[in-house]
Short mmCIF file of C-alpha atoms in Angstrom, two decimals:
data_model
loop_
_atom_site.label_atom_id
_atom_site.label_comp_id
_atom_site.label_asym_id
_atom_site.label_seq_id
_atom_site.Cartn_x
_atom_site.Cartn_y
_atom_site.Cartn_z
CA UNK M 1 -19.69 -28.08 -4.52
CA UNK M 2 -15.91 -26.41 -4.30
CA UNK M 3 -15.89 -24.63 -0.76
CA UNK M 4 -14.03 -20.89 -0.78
CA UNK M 5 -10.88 -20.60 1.17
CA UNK M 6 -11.91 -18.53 4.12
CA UNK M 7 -8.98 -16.25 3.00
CA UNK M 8 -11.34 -15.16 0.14
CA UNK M 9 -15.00 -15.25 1.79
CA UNK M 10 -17.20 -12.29 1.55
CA UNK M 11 -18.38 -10.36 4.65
CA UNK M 12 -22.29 -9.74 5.06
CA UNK M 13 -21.79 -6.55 6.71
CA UNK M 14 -25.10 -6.50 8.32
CA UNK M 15 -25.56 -7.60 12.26
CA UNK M 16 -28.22 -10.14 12.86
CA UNK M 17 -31.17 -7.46 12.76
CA UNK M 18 -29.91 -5.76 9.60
CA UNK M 19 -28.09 -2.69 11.05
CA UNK M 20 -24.88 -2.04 8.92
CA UNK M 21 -22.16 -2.62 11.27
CA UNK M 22 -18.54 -0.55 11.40
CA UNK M 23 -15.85 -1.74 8.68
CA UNK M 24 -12.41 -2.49 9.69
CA UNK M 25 -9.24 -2.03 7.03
CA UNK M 26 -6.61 -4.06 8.33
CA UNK M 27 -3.04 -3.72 6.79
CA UNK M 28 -0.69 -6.85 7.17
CA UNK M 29 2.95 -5.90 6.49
CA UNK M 30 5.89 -5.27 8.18
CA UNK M 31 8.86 -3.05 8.83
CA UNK M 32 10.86 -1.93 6.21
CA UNK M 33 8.65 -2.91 3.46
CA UNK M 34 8.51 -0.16 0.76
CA UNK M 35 4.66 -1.67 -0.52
CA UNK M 36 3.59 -2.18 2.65
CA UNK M 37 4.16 1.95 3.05
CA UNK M 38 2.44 2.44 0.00
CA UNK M 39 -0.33 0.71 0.83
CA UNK M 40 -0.69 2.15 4.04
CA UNK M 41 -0.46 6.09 2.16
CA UNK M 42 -3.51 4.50 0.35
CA UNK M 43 -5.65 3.31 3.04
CA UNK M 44 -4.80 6.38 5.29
CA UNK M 45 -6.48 8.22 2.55
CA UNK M 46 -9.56 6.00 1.49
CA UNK M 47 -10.14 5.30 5.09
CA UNK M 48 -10.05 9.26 6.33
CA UNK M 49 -12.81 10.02 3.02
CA UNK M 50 -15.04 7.54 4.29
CA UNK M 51 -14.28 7.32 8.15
CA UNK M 52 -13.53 4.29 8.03
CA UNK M 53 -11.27 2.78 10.94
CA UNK M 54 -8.05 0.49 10.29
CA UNK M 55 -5.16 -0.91 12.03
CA UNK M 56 -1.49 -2.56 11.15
CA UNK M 57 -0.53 -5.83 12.06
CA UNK M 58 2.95 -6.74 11.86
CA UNK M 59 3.53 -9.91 10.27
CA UNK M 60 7.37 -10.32 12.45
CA UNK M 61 5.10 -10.46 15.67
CA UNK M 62 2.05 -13.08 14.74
CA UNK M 63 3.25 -16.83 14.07
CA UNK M 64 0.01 -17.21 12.25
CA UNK M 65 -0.22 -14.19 9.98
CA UNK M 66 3.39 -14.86 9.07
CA UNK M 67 2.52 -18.53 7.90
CA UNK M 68 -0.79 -17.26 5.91
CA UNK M 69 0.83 -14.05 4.53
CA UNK M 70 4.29 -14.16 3.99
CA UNK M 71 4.89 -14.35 0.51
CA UNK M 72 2.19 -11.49 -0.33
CA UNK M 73 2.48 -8.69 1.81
CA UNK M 74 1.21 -6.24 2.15
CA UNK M 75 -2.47 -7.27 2.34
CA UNK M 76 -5.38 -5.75 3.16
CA UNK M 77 -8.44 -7.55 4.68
CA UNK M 78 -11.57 -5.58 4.56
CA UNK M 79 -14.32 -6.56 7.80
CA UNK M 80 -11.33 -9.58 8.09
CA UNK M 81 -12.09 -11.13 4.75
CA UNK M 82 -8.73 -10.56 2.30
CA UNK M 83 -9.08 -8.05 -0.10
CA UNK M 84 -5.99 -7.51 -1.68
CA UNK M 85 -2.35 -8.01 -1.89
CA UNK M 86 1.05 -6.88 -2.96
CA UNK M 87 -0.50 -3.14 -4.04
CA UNK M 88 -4.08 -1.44 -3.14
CA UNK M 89 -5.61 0.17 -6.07
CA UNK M 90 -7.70 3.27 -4.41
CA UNK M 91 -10.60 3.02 -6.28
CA UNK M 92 -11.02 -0.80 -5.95
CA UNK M 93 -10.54 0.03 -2.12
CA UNK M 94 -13.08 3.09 -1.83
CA UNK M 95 -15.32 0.80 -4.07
CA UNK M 96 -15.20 -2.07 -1.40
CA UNK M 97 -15.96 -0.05 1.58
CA UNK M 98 -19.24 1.50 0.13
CA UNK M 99 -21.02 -1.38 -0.28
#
């Protein structure tokens, strides 16, 4: 059986006694990068409809995200599983965080 990269797992969002637990839309970019802004005009908006939190990680500051990310920034993990990369469709996003 072919194991998934852990890049590309799926989140259960549930906690152990099946409470839904918060979402998290993390943006991995870095300065200067005209689709990294775009993506984050995207998930300011998706996340403020749905109150959803997120956060920006530069990929200049973190060794590791650098080596995993470099050649597809931006990218969006959603609950810390990868979502997306290079450009964030809205729908696909808003889609995502509603399950």
């Amino acid at each position: 059986m072919a194991r998934m990269s852990p890049i590309f797992r799926r989140t259960d969002r549930r906690t152990e006694k099946g409470v839904p637990r918060e979402r998290l839309v993390t943006l991995i970019g870095k300065p200067g990068c005209h689709l990294c802004d775009d993506a984050q005009d995207v998930i300011e908006k998706v996340c403020a409809e749905l109150g959803v939190p997120w956060e920006k990680k530069d990929i200049t500051q973190d060794e590791e995200l650098h080596r995993l990310y470099w050649e597809q920034i931006p990218v969006v993990l959603v609950d810390g599983a990868q979502h997306t990369f290079w450009r964030v469709n809205e729908d696909r996003l808003r889609r995502a965080l509603a399950e």
